[in-house]
Tab-separated table of C-alpha atoms and ligand atoms in Angstrom:
chain	number	residue	atom	x	y	z
I	1	MET	CA	11.506	-33.895	-7.167
I	2	ARG	CA	9.558	-34.680	-9.948
I	3	PRO	CA	10.749	-34.846	-13.379
I	4	MET	CA	11.404	-31.118	-14.479
I	5	THR	CA	8.404	-29.694	-16.337
I	6	ALA	CA	7.950	-26.126	-17.411
I	7	LEU	CA	7.935	-23.518	-14.846
I	8	ASP	CA	4.354	-22.480	-15.439
I	9	THR	CA	3.041	-26.229	-15.096
I	10	ARG	CA	5.091	-26.722	-11.941
I	11	ALA	CA	3.518	-23.454	-10.351
I	12	VAL	CA	0.159	-25.077	-11.093
I	13	HIS	CA	0.747	-28.581	-10.041
I	14	ALA	CA	3.584	-28.821	-7.761
I	15	GLY	CA	2.890	-30.091	-4.175
I	16	ARG	CA	-0.303	-31.726	-4.947
I	17	ALA	CA	0.983	-35.207	-5.760
I	18	ASP	CA	-1.039	-36.700	-2.954
I	19	LEU	CA	-4.403	-35.309	-3.772
I	20	ALA	CA	-5.774	-37.736	-6.141
I	21	GLY	CA	-4.858	-40.588	-3.478
I	22	LEU	CA	-6.872	-38.557	-0.780
I	23	GLY	CA	-10.010	-38.146	-3.387
I	24	VAL	CA	-9.725	-34.343	-3.357
I	25	HIS	CA	-8.922	-31.717	-5.988
I	26	VAL	CA	-7.628	-28.906	-4.035
I	27	PRO	CA	-5.342	-29.321	-0.811
I	28	PRO	CA	-7.427	-30.035	2.376
I	29	ILE	CA	-6.521	-27.495	5.270
I	30	ASP	CA	-5.449	-29.542	8.170
I	31	LEU	CA	-5.938	-27.236	11.252
I	32	SER	CA	-5.081	-30.119	13.959
I	33	THR	CA	-2.683	-28.776	16.681
I	34	THR	CA	-2.420	-32.239	17.972
I	35	ASN	CA	-2.637	-35.796	16.167
I	36	PRO	CA	-3.683	-39.141	17.843
I	37	LEU	CA	-0.532	-41.387	18.705
I	38	PRO	CA	-0.769	-44.892	17.691
I	39	ASP	CA	1.263	-46.315	20.681
I	40	VAL	CA	3.856	-44.917	22.866
I	41	GLU	CA	6.660	-46.276	20.966
I	42	LEU	CA	5.799	-45.212	17.441
I	43	GLY	CA	4.512	-41.721	18.908
I	44	GLY	CA	7.909	-41.480	20.458
I	45	ALA	CA	9.726	-42.306	17.259
I	46	CYS	CA	7.642	-39.849	15.184
I	47	TYR	CA	8.479	-37.105	17.908
I	48	GLU	CA	12.106	-37.847	17.881
I	49	ALA	CA	12.329	-37.626	13.873
I	50	LEU	CA	10.396	-34.324	13.730
I	51	ALA	CA	11.957	-32.616	16.586
I	52	THR	CA	15.259	-33.220	15.386
I	53	GLY	CA	14.632	-31.858	11.887
I	54	GLY	CA	13.467	-35.150	10.061
I	55	LEU	CA	10.475	-35.365	7.889
I	56	PRO	CA	7.408	-37.332	9.033
I	57	VAL	CA	7.792	-41.047	9.622
I	58	ALA	CA	5.770	-42.982	7.016
I	59	ASP	CA	2.409	-44.223	8.268
I	60	GLY	CA	3.311	-42.360	11.560
I	61	THR	CA	1.826	-39.314	13.176
I	62	HIS	CA	2.624	-35.673	12.855
I	63	VAL	CA	2.310	-35.594	16.696
I	64	TYR	CA	2.023	-31.632	17.132
I	65	GLN	CA	1.483	-28.683	14.800
I	66	ARG	CA	4.746	-26.889	15.995
I	67	LEU	CA	6.618	-29.855	14.492
I	68	TRP	CA	4.919	-30.647	11.289
I	69	ASN	CA	1.744	-29.884	9.231
I	70	PRO	CA	0.762	-31.366	6.149
I	71	THR	CA	-0.804	-28.176	4.530
I	72	THR	CA	2.243	-26.435	5.093
I	73	GLY	CA	4.289	-29.504	3.870
I	74	ARG	CA	2.614	-29.215	0.421
I	75	PHE	CA	3.378	-25.551	0.165
I	76	GLU	CA	7.058	-26.280	1.079
I	77	GLN	CA	7.252	-29.270	-1.711
I	78	ALA	CA	5.733	-26.627	-4.465
I	79	LEU	CA	8.093	-23.876	-3.609
I	80	ALA	CA	11.306	-26.261	-3.390
I	81	GLU	CA	10.299	-27.488	-7.077
I	82	LEU	CA	9.973	-23.888	-8.363
I	83	GLU	CA	13.244	-22.802	-6.814
I	84	GLN	CA	14.906	-26.047	-8.057
I	85	CYS	CA	16.129	-26.948	-4.474
I	86	GLU	CA	15.733	-30.336	-2.625
I	87	GLN	CA	13.231	-28.934	0.239
I	88	ALA	CA	11.989	-26.062	1.728
I	89	VAL	CA	10.981	-24.706	5.231
I	90	ALA	CA	8.105	-22.317	5.888
I	91	PHE	CA	8.009	-19.895	8.593
I	92	ALA	CA	5.443	-17.512	9.957
I	93	SER	CA	7.151	-14.470	8.326
I	94	GLY	CA	10.126	-13.606	6.256
I	95	MET	CA	12.075	-12.265	9.352
I	96	ALA	CA	11.326	-15.663	11.202
I	97	ALA	CA	12.768	-17.379	8.078
I	98	ILE	CA	16.078	-14.958	8.135
I	99	SER	CA	16.345	-15.403	11.855
I	100	ALA	CA	16.205	-19.219	11.566
I	101	CYS	CA	19.187	-19.232	9.052
I	102	ILE	CA	21.334	-16.868	11.586
I	103	ILE	CA	20.567	-19.220	14.513
I	104	ALA	CA	21.085	-22.399	12.672
I	105	ALA	CA	24.503	-21.119	11.380
I	106	ALA	CA	25.300	-20.017	15.180
I	107	ALA	CA	24.516	-23.477	16.217
I	108	GLU	CA	27.078	-24.876	14.162
I	109	GLY	CA	29.544	-22.581	16.184
I	110	ARG	CA	29.475	-19.918	13.106
I	111	ARG	CA	28.328	-16.735	14.468
I	112	HIS	CA	29.954	-14.308	11.879
I	113	VAL	CA	27.853	-13.169	9.124
I	114	VAL	CA	29.217	-11.307	5.853
I	115	ALA	CA	26.585	-9.040	4.377
I	116	VAL	CA	26.235	-6.888	1.269
I	117	ARG	CA	24.181	-3.743	1.644
I	118	PRO	CA	21.409	-2.671	0.709
I	119	LEU	CA	19.405	-5.110	2.357
I	120	TYR	CA	15.726	-4.970	3.424
I	121	GLY	CA	15.533	-2.789	6.736
I	122	GLY	CA	14.446	-5.584	8.921
I	123	THR	CA	17.432	-7.866	8.091
I	124	ASP	CA	19.965	-4.823	8.129
I	125	HIS	CA	18.731	-4.000	11.565
I	126	LEU	CA	18.813	-7.571	12.775
I	127	LEU	CA	22.451	-7.796	11.756
I	128	ALA	CA	23.607	-4.492	12.568
I	129	THR	CA	22.272	-4.931	16.156
I	130	GLY	CA	23.445	-8.466	16.583
I	131	LEU	CA	20.242	-9.158	18.394
I	132	LEU	CA	20.556	-12.860	17.994
I	133	GLY	CA	24.151	-12.992	19.048
I	134	SER	CA	25.545	-12.807	15.464
I	135	GLU	CA	28.437	-10.486	14.482
I	136	VAL	CA	28.341	-8.742	10.968
I	137	SER	CA	30.947	-7.467	8.465
I	138	TRP	CA	29.544	-5.335	5.735
I	139	ALA	CA	31.331	-5.981	2.521
I	140	ALA	CA	31.185	-4.549	-0.978
I	141	PRO	CA	30.154	-7.236	-3.644
I	142	ASP	CA	33.742	-7.733	-4.498
I	143	GLU	CA	35.127	-7.865	-1.006
I	144	VAL	CA	33.108	-10.769	0.245
I	145	ALA	CA	36.021	-13.312	-0.030
I	146	ALA	CA	38.292	-10.894	1.927
I	147	ALA	CA	35.596	-10.478	4.695
I	148	ILE	CA	35.276	-14.329	5.410
I	149	ARG	CA	36.825	-15.683	8.720
I	150	PRO	CA	36.983	-19.135	9.907
I	151	ASP	CA	33.790	-18.658	11.812
I	152	THR	CA	31.790	-17.128	9.032
I	153	GLY	CA	28.421	-18.958	9.059
I	154	LEU	CA	26.551	-17.178	6.266
I	155	VAL	CA	27.021	-14.715	3.511
I	156	VAL	CA	23.907	-12.636	3.339
I	157	VAL	CA	22.731	-10.924	0.053
I	158	GLU	CA	19.523	-9.488	-1.664
I	159	THR	CA	19.203	-9.086	-5.497
I	160	PRO	CA	17.353	-7.107	-6.822
I	161	GLY	CA	18.229	-4.924	-3.609
I	162	ASN	CA	15.737	-3.259	-1.535
I	163	PRO	CA	14.715	-0.324	-2.310
I	164	THR	CA	16.960	0.648	-5.090
I	165	LEU	CA	17.152	-2.652	-7.329
I	166	GLU	CA	20.786	-3.053	-7.455
I	167	LEU	CA	21.646	-6.237	-9.242
I	168	LEU	CA	24.570	-8.572	-7.764
I	169	ASP	CA	26.211	-11.321	-9.891
I	170	LEU	CA	25.268	-14.553	-7.884
I	171	ALA	CA	27.840	-16.847	-9.541
I	172	ARG	CA	30.600	-14.566	-8.729
I	173	LEU	CA	29.530	-14.247	-5.058
I	174	ALA	CA	29.111	-18.056	-4.883
I	175	ARG	CA	32.656	-18.443	-6.033
I	176	GLN	CA	33.783	-16.172	-3.555
I	177	CYS	CA	32.131	-18.071	-0.934
I	178	GLY	CA	34.423	-20.990	-1.792
I	179	GLY	CA	31.778	-23.117	-3.993
I	180	PRO	CA	29.700	-26.008	-2.633
I	181	ASP	CA	31.962	-26.727	0.390
I	182	GLY	CA	32.493	-23.141	1.364
I	183	VAL	CA	30.470	-20.536	3.344
I	184	PRO	CA	26.734	-21.054	2.624
I	185	LEU	CA	25.433	-18.044	0.550
I	186	LEU	CA	21.950	-16.921	1.351
I	187	VAL	CA	20.007	-15.125	-1.080
I	188	ASP	CA	16.821	-13.106	-0.309
I	189	ASN	CA	14.865	-13.757	-3.524
I	190	THR	CA	11.607	-11.865	-2.531
I	191	PHE	CA	11.879	-9.345	-5.275
I	192	ALA	CA	12.775	-11.613	-8.189
I	193	THR	CA	10.689	-14.711	-7.121
I	194	PRO	CA	11.506	-18.055	-8.475
I	195	ILE	CA	9.829	-16.977	-11.755
I	196	LEU	CA	12.358	-14.594	-12.826
I	197	GLN	CA	15.575	-15.942	-10.934
I	198	GLN	CA	16.561	-19.184	-9.152
I	199	PRO	CA	19.629	-18.355	-6.898
I	200	ALA	CA	20.429	-22.084	-6.274
I	201	ARG	CA	21.353	-22.631	-10.012
I	202	PHE	CA	24.109	-19.869	-9.383
I	203	GLY	CA	25.588	-21.508	-6.222
I	204	ALA	CA	23.047	-20.318	-3.370
I	205	THR	CA	22.637	-22.677	-0.455
I	206	LEU	CA	19.653	-20.568	1.029
I	207	VAL	CA	17.127	-19.088	-0.997
I	208	VAL	CA	14.881	-16.911	1.255
I	209	HIS	CA	11.457	-15.313	0.681
I	210	SER	CA	9.196	-12.953	2.457
I	211	ALA	CA	6.335	-15.075	1.113
I	212	THR	CA	3.992	-12.230	2.499
I	213	LYS	CA	4.955	-10.213	-1.095
I	214	TYR	CA	4.868	-12.163	-4.387
I	215	LEU	CA	4.196	-15.683	-3.303
I	216	GLY	CA	0.936	-14.871	-1.559
I	217	GLY	CA	0.373	-12.066	-4.024
I	218	HIS	CA	-2.708	-10.579	-2.438
I	219	GLY	CA	-1.756	-8.621	0.625
I	220	ASP	CA	-3.379	-11.091	3.055
I	221	VAL	CA	-0.885	-13.623	4.333
I	222	LEU	CA	2.371	-12.968	6.342
I	223	ALA	CA	4.743	-15.722	5.607
I	224	GLY	CA	8.485	-16.660	4.969
I	225	VAL	CA	10.181	-19.626	3.385
I	226	VAL	CA	13.806	-21.006	2.766
I	227	ALA	CA	14.356	-23.109	-0.159
I	228	THR	CA	17.693	-25.099	0.279
I	229	ASN	CA	19.361	-28.738	0.543
I	230	GLU	CA	18.293	-31.537	2.522
I	231	GLU	CA	20.921	-31.076	5.275
I	232	TRP	CA	20.312	-27.326	5.830
I	233	ALA	CA	16.377	-27.787	5.635
I	234	ALA	CA	16.770	-30.610	8.709
I	235	ARG	CA	18.989	-27.815	10.699
I	236	LEU	CA	16.068	-25.268	9.973
I	237	ARG	CA	13.202	-27.454	10.776
I	238	ARG	CA	15.052	-28.219	14.093
I	239	VAL	CA	15.235	-24.515	14.960
I	240	ARG	CA	11.634	-24.220	13.972
I	241	ALA	CA	10.561	-26.748	16.121
I	242	VAL	CA	11.900	-25.400	19.333
I	243	THR	CA	11.579	-21.595	18.370
I	244	GLY	CA	8.047	-22.081	17.238
I	245	GLY	CA	8.075	-19.981	14.130
I	246	ILE	CA	6.325	-22.479	11.657
I	247	LEU	CA	3.668	-21.285	9.231
I	248	HIS	CA	-0.083	-21.594	9.942
I	249	PRO	CA	-1.805	-23.968	7.667
I	250	LEU	CA	-4.558	-21.530	6.439
I	251	ALA	CA	-1.548	-19.219	5.323
I	252	ALA	CA	0.208	-22.050	3.816
I	253	TYR	CA	-3.060	-22.905	1.725
I	254	LEU	CA	-3.401	-19.348	0.691
I	255	LEU	CA	0.189	-19.507	-0.476
I	256	HIS	CA	0.105	-22.748	-2.401
I	257	ARG	CA	-2.902	-21.409	-4.273
I	258	GLY	CA	-0.915	-18.102	-4.803
I	259	LEU	CA	1.853	-19.904	-6.480
I	260	GLN	CA	-0.658	-21.232	-9.048
I	261	THR	CA	-0.904	-17.704	-10.500
I	262	LEU	CA	2.570	-16.314	-9.699
I	263	PRO	CA	4.119	-16.711	-13.241
I	264	LEU	CA	1.059	-14.667	-14.796
I	265	ARG	CA	1.266	-12.040	-12.090
I	266	ILE	CA	4.761	-11.665	-12.346
I	267	ARG	CA	4.801	-11.424	-16.462
I	268	HIS	CA	2.037	-8.846	-16.316
I	269	GLN	CA	3.249	-6.702	-13.430
I	270	SER	CA	6.838	-6.674	-14.959
I	271	ASP	CA	5.409	-5.599	-18.463
I	272	SER	CA	3.646	-2.743	-16.462
I	273	ALA	CA	6.706	-1.693	-14.527
I	274	GLN	CA	8.694	-1.673	-17.765
I	275	LYS	CA	6.334	0.758	-19.346
I	276	LEU	CA	6.220	3.045	-16.301
I	277	ALA	CA	10.196	2.981	-16.014
I	278	ASP	CA	10.416	4.108	-19.220
I	279	TRP	CA	8.010	6.970	-19.016
I	280	LEU	CA	9.162	7.940	-15.706
I	281	THR	CA	12.597	8.437	-17.108
I	282	THR	CA	11.137	11.369	-19.450
I	283	HIS	CA	9.247	13.108	-16.555
I	284	PRO	CA	10.648	16.490	-15.433
I	285	ALA	CA	9.816	15.942	-11.864
I	286	VAL	CA	12.003	12.728	-11.631
I	287	GLU	CA	15.595	12.867	-11.009
I	288	ARG	CA	16.260	9.200	-11.544
I	289	VAL	CA	14.555	6.042	-12.083
I	290	TYR	CA	15.895	2.795	-10.451
I	291	TYR	CA	14.804	-0.310	-12.463
I	292	PRO	CA	16.728	-3.305	-13.645
I	293	GLY	CA	15.153	-3.151	-16.925
I	294	LEU	CA	16.816	0.237	-17.816
I	295	ALA	CA	20.272	-0.481	-19.445
I	296	GLU	CA	22.173	1.922	-17.154
I	297	CYS	CA	20.751	-0.104	-14.023
I	298	ASP	CA	22.223	-3.457	-15.264
I	299	PRO	CA	25.803	-2.788	-15.825
I	300	LEU	CA	26.754	-6.374	-15.563
I	301	HIS	CA	24.065	-7.479	-18.012
I	302	LEU	CA	22.567	-9.757	-15.636
I	303	ILE	CA	18.993	-9.561	-17.091
I	304	GLY	CA	18.643	-12.574	-19.513
I	305	ARG	CA	21.687	-14.147	-17.838
I	306	GLN	CA	20.907	-14.579	-14.031
I	307	MET	CA	17.338	-13.118	-14.238
I	308	SER	CA	14.673	-13.822	-16.974
I	309	GLY	CA	13.256	-10.319	-16.551
I	310	PRO	CA	13.491	-7.177	-14.552
I	311	GLY	CA	10.436	-7.498	-12.147
I	312	ALA	CA	7.738	-5.197	-10.940
I	313	ILE	CA	9.575	-3.034	-8.449
I	314	LEU	CA	10.808	0.252	-9.285
I	315	ALA	CA	12.194	3.324	-7.305
I	316	VAL	CA	12.306	6.853	-8.256
I	317	SER	CA	14.188	9.964	-6.910
I	318	VAL	CA	11.979	12.983	-7.403
I	319	ARG	CA	13.419	16.579	-7.493
I	320	GLY	CA	12.778	18.625	-4.408
I	321	GLY	CA	14.000	15.786	-1.768
I	322	LEU	CA	11.912	14.756	1.093
I	323	GLU	CA	9.286	17.180	0.938
I	324	ALA	CA	8.615	16.468	-2.771
I	325	ALA	CA	8.695	12.665	-2.230
I	326	ALA	CA	5.959	13.169	0.715
I	327	ARG	CA	3.748	15.077	-1.583
I	328	VAL	CA	3.897	12.734	-4.278
I	329	ALA	CA	3.021	9.607	-1.978
I	330	GLY	CA	0.181	11.531	-0.339
I	331	ALA	CA	-1.074	12.771	-3.746
I	332	CYS	CA	-1.533	9.241	-5.172
I	333	GLU	CA	-5.240	8.203	-5.192
I	334	LEU	CA	-5.478	4.831	-7.279
I	335	ILE	CA	-2.061	3.828	-5.895
I	336	THR	CA	-2.082	3.032	-2.295
I	337	HIS	CA	0.467	4.866	0.073
I	338	ALA	CA	1.604	1.723	1.907
I	339	VAL	CA	4.600	-0.559	2.866
I	340	SER	CA	5.051	-4.170	1.575
I	341	LEU	CA	5.215	-5.191	-2.206
I	342	GLY	CA	4.297	-7.836	-4.371
I	343	GLY	CA	0.488	-7.634	-4.541
I	344	VAL	CA	-2.285	-7.535	-6.946
I	345	ASP	CA	-2.446	-3.727	-6.292
I	346	THR	CA	0.200	-0.789	-6.762
I	347	LEU	CA	1.734	0.559	-3.614
I	348	ILE	CA	4.084	3.451	-3.111
I	349	GLN	CA	6.147	4.013	0.021
I	350	HIS	CA	8.944	6.235	1.289
I	351	PRO	CA	11.762	3.754	2.386
I	352	ALA	CA	13.998	6.311	4.479
I	353	SER	CA	10.977	7.049	6.645
I	354	LEU	CA	9.388	3.545	6.514
I	355	THR	CA	11.000	0.140	5.521
I	356	HIS	CA	14.315	1.360	5.811
I	357	ARG	CA	13.909	3.742	8.850
I	358	PRO	CA	16.291	1.578	11.145
I	359	VAL	CA	19.298	1.357	8.739
I	360	ALA	CA	22.406	3.443	9.695
I	361	GLY	CA	22.453	6.825	8.223
I	362	ASP	CA	25.383	6.108	5.771
I	363	ALA	CA	23.371	3.116	4.382
I	364	LYS	CA	19.999	4.693	4.431
I	365	PRO	CA	18.249	5.309	1.057
I	366	HIS	CA	18.025	9.099	0.083
I	367	ALA	CA	15.029	11.037	1.379
I	368	SER	CA	14.109	11.906	-2.266
I	369	VAL	CA	13.601	7.946	-3.290
I	370	LEU	CA	10.133	6.298	-3.448
I	371	ARG	CA	9.501	2.827	-4.136
I	372	LEU	CA	6.698	1.514	-6.223
I	373	SER	CA	5.427	-2.001	-6.401
I	374	ILE	CA	3.420	-2.338	-9.768
I	375	GLY	CA	0.205	-4.391	-9.468
I	376	LEU	CA	-2.409	-5.527	-12.054
I	377	GLU	CA	-4.300	-2.387	-12.629
I	378	ASP	CA	-4.589	-0.946	-16.344
I	379	VAL	CA	-1.027	0.289	-16.761
I	380	ASP	CA	-2.452	3.624	-18.285
I	381	ASP	CA	-4.590	4.286	-15.081
I	382	LEU	CA	-1.406	3.961	-13.224
I	383	ARG	CA	0.348	6.372	-15.323
I	384	VAL	CA	-2.541	8.811	-15.051
I	385	ASP	CA	-2.423	8.638	-11.218
I	386	LEU	CA	1.365	8.945	-10.998
I	387	ALA	CA	1.514	11.866	-13.565
I	388	ARG	CA	-1.161	13.704	-11.441
I	389	ALA	CA	0.792	12.929	-8.071
I	390	LEU	CA	3.937	14.171	-9.637
I	391	ASP	CA	2.713	17.217	-11.063
I	392	ALA	CA	0.679	18.138	-7.790
I	393	ALA	CA	4.191	17.763	-5.912
I	394	ALA	CA	6.029	19.931	-8.386
I	395	ARG	CA	3.682	22.642	-8.021
Z	401	PLP	C1	9.310	-7.900	3.484
Z	401	PLP	C2	10.611	-8.284	3.347
Z	401	PLP	C3	11.334	-9.142	4.365
Z	401	PLP	C4	10.778	-9.496	5.701
Z	401	PLP	O1	9.699	-10.124	5.488
Z	401	PLP	P1	8.264	-10.350	6.524
Z	401	PLP	O2	7.414	-11.279	5.889
Z	401	PLP	O3	7.584	-9.140	6.561
Z	401	PLP	O4	8.941	-10.729	7.748
Z	401	PLP	C5	12.427	-9.437	4.046
Z	401	PLP	N1	12.973	-9.135	2.865
Z	401	PLP	C6	12.462	-8.506	2.011
Z	401	PLP	C7	13.401	-8.274	0.641
Z	401	PLP	C8	11.376	-7.987	2.028
Z	401	PLP	O5	10.756	-7.407	1.247
């Protein structure tokens, strides 16, 4: 890691240390699927290093794109610096990243996972079905230590949680995991981003992102990434090399560019989200607002201590249940009715029908809940659109 500069500076410059030496100002996109081999011996040594999870051999060859790609490597370097982790490993999607963590833990003979709900619907579904051969125990935040067994390979949490933004105390969870030599704590940091929260500072071993969301930030890249220590990064690269989930270099280029504006986007979008959340608490058609920037949604006082701000996702429970929620989503005009989040434009969606559809009944979000990802539009235009949709639905 380079000497620690301020986060905004790192966002702009990280992962670009080799560019001046190449005589370029922006990262080149290397699309080679295969690379010339200098000779059989060095080619073999490079292959061996990369296929077993190592980093490229200096002055060697990258052999084959499924093993390594320099454009993807620069994005990984940048993300690792922002998360204050030793390394990062990028995947073709957030779910590919989470799958690789489960597979890597199982490869160490630890197939049991302790997980705290709520989680992203896809993660919940993957763990609940045991599709990858894992076995899950769902635990309340304070019951994680009691749920850990000798074969527990991961503790999986998300904070803020999806979709209702519950906050978890990461330092407390890391202590329950047994500290640095205990069970690895995996934190899905998609909602917070490294701008608002760096879970490794509080004891997380694996920091996962659906980079599809804020890191890309423009709704045009599907990607995932895990920031972690050197040992886990090697395990994940090994899994990635054989399961084939590496991130494509064009996507990596866009993500690396997206990181440069991440701090600005997050701050502006969070400011707008706070204004909208405050206003929504006073709206007669709204039963409840879920937003970590509202005092009642942060009972452990984690904003300012663990997170530097509440972020730009909020959820509302509307009066009138499923039908009213469906009418609000359908009546938005400026705001797009679509899944996903973290882009420059504002999205609204109904978690119980969509993102959290596969979640078991008792853990599924209530049918009256809508989730909003606040974008970069003028906040008053957003307020007008929402007010009209809420009024139309109440009528
Ligand atoms: C979208 C999302 C995922 C899954 O990521 P993909 O890139 O869609 O595979 C995982 N966790 C959270 C919190 C998400 O929002």
